[in-house]
Coordinates of C-alpha atoms in Angstrom, one line a residue:
X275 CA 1.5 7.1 -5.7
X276 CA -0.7 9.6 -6.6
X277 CA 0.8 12.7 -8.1
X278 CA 0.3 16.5 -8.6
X279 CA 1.5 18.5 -11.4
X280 CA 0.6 21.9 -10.5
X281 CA 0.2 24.7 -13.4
X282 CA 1.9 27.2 -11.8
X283 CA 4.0 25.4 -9.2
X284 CA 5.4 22.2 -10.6
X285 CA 5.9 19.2 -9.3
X286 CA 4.0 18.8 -5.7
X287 CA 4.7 15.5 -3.9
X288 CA 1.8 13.7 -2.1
X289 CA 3.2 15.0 1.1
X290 CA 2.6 18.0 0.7
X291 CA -1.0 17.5 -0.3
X292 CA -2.8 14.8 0.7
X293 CA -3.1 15.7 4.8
X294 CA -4.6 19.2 3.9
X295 CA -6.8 17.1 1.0
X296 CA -8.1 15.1 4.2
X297 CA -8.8 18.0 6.9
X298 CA -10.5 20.4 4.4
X299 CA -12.7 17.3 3.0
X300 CA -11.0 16.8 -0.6
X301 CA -10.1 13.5 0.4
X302 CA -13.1 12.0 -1.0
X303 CA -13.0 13.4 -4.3
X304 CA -9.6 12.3 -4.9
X305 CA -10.4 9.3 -3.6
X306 CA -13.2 8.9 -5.9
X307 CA -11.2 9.6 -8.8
X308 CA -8.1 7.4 -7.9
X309 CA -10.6 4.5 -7.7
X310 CA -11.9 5.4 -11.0
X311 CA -8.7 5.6 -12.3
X312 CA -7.6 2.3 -11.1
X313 CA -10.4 0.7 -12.6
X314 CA -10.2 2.1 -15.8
X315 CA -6.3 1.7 -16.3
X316 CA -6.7 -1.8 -14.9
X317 CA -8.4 -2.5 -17.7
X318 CA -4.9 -2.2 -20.0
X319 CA -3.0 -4.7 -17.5
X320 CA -5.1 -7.7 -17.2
X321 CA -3.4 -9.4 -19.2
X322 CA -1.0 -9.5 -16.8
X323 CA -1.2 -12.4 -14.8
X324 CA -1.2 -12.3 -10.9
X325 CA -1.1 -9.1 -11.2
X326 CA -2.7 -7.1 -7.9
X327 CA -3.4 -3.2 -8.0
X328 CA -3.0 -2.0 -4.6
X329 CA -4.9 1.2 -3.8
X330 CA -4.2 3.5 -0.3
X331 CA -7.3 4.6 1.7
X332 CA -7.6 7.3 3.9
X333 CA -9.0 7.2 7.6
X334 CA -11.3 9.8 6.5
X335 CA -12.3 7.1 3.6
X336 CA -12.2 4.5 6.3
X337 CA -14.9 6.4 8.8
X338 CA -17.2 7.6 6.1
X339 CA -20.4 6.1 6.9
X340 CA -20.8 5.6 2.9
X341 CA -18.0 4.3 2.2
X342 CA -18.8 0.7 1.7
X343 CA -21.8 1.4 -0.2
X344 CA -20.1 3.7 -2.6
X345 CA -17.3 0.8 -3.1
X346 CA -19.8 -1.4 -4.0
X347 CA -21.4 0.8 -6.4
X348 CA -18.3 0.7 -8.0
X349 CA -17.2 -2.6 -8.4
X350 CA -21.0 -3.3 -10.1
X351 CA -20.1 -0.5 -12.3
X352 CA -16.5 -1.4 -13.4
X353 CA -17.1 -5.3 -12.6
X354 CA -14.4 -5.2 -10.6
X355 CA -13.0 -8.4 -9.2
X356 CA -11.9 -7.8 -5.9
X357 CA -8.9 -10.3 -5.6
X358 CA -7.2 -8.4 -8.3
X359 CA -7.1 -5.5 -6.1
X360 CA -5.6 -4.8 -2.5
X361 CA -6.2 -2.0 -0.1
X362 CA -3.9 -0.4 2.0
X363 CA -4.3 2.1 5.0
X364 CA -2.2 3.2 7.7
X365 CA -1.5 2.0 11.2
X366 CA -2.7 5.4 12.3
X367 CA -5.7 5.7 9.8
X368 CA -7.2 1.9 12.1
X369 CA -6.5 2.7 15.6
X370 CA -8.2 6.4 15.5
X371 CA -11.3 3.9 15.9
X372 CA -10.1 0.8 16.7
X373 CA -13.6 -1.3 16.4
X374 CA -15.1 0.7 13.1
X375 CA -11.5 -0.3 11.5
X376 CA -11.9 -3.7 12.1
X377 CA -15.8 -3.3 10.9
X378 CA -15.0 -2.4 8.0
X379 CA -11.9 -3.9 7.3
X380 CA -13.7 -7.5 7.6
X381 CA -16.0 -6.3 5.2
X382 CA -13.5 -5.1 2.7
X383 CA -12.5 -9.6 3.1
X384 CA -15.7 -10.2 2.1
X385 CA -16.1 -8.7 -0.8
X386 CA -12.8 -10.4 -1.5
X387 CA -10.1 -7.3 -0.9
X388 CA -6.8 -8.0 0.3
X389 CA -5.5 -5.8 3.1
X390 CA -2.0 -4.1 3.6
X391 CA -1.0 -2.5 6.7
X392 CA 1.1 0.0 5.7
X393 CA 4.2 2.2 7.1
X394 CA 4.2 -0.7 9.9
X395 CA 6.7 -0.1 12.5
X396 CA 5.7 4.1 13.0
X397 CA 3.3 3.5 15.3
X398 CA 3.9 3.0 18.9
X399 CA 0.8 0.0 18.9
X400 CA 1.9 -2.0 16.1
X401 CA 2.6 -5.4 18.0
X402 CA -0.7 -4.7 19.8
X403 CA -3.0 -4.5 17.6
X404 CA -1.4 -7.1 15.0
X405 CA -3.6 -9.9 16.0
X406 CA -6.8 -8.1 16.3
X407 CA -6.6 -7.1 12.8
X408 CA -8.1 -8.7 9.2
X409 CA -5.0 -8.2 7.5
X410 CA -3.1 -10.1 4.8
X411 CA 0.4 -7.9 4.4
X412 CA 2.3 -6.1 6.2
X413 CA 4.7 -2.9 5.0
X414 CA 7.5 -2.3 6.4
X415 CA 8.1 1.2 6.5
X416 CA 11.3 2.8 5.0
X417 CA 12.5 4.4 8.4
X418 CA 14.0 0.4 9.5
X419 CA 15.5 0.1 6.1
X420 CA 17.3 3.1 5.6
X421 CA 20.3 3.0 7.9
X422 CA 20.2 -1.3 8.1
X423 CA 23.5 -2.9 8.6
X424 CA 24.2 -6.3 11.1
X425 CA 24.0 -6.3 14.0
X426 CA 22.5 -3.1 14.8
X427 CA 19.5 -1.9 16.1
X428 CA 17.3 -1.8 13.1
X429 CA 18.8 -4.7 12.3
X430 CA 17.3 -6.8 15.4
X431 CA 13.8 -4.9 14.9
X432 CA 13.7 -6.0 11.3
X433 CA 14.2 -9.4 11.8
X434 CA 12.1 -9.7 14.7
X435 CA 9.0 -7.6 12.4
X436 CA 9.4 -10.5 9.6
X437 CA 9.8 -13.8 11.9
X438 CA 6.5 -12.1 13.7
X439 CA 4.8 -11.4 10.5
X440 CA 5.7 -14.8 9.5
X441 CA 4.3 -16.6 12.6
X442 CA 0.8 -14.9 12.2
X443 CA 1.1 -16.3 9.0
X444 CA 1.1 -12.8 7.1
X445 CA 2.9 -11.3 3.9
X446 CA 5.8 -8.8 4.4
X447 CA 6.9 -6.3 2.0
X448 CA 10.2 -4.4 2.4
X449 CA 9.6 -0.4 1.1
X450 CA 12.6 1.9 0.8
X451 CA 14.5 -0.4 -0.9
X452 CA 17.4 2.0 -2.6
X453 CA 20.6 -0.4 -2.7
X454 CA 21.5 -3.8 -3.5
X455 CA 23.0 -3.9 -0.3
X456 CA 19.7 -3.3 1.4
X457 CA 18.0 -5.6 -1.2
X458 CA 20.5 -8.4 -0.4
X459 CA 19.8 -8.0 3.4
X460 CA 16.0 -8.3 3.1
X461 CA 15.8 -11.0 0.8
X462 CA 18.2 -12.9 3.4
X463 CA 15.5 -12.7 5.7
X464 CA 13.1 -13.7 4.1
X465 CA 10.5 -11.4 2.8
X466 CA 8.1 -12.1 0.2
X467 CA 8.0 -8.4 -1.5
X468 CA 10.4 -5.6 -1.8
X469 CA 10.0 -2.1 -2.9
X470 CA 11.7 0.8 -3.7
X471 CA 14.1 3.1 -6.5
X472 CA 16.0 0.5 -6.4
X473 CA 14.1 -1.9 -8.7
X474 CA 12.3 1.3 -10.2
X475 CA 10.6 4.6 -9.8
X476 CA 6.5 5.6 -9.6
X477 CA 5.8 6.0 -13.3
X478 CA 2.5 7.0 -15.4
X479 CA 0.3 4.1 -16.9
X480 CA 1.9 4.2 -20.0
X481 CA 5.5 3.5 -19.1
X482 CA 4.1 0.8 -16.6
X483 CA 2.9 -1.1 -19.8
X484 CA 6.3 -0.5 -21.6
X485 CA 8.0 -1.5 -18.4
X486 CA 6.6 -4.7 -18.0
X487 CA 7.5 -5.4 -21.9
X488 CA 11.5 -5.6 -20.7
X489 CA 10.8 -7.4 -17.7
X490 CA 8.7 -10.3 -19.2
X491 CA 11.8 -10.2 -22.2
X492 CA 14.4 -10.6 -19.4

């Protein structure tokens, strides 16, 4: 959810930015810093209880020789612990190397990381690869949410994603969530986390805080 206010340009959406951050190398610095962040503003919410920070990480992230040994570097430095925090990367970010993926993903479990697949469904080797992988969530992506009614199409694929899911015995979170309709179709089936401007908008540390002061009223 990372987000770039530009001094001259505005507003720039992560879009926009964060493929050309990974092909001219920039990756890892923001990386880096989105890490730090985490661990610093993570400080303000542990109060909150089962409360999980979930933090994306590139393919370029995932092949970096050094990755692993800068991750533990920081968790000794922050004393992190690792079950309050889950890592997601993308279909596309595993199977550009298949076997260092699932290298690295085990040791990510070891340390004590959970695992989100995320955008599942984009890919044209999801269902393949499902099985191989040491994953605990999966993320539906927005694209099979969008335009869901009965007894169409996405409709079928949906179902069929969560019952799957389900079987292997993973988590399944719903993204794009924009109406109640689409929020009362979801939670009909069954999934065990939704997401989207329907229940509320990427928002800055401090309004995360105030935020969870009217939720925990309600």
């Amino acid at each position: 959810l990372i987000r770039w206010i530009h001094p001259t340009k505005g507003f720039i959406p992560p879009l926009e930015f964060i493929e050309l951050s990974e092909k001219n190398g920039f990756i890892k610095e923001m990386t880096e810093f989105v890490f730090a962040e985490a661990a610093k503003d993570f400080q303000a919410w542990d109060h909150q209880k089962n409360f999980v920070v979930s933090i994306n990480l590139s393919a370029v992230m995932l092949k970096n020789d050094k990755f692993l040994t800068n991750l533990i570097q920081w968790i000794e430095n922050h004393h992190i612990d690792c079950k309050k925090f889950n890592i997601e990367i993308t279909e596309t970010a595993i199977i550009e190397d298949i076997d260092k993926s699932i290298q690295v993903l085990n040791a990510l479990h070891r340390l004590g990381f959970t695992i989100a697949l995320d955008d599942f469904g984009t890919g044209y080797s999801s269902l393949t690869y499902l099985q191989k992988l040491p994953i605990d969530t999966i993320k539906i992506d927005r694209t099979f949410i969008s335009n869901i009614q009965e007894d169409t199409e996405e409709f079928y694929v949906l179902k069929y994603m969560i019952d799957l899911a389900h079987h292997l015995k993973l988590n399944v979170v719903a993204e794009g969530i924009e109406t109640i309709e689409q929020a009362d179709m979801v939670k009909k089936y069954d999934v065990d986390y939704a997401q989207g401007y329907y229940y509320c908008k990427p928002m800055p540390q401090q309004r995360v805080l105030e935020y969870f002061k009217v939720v925990q009223k309600e």
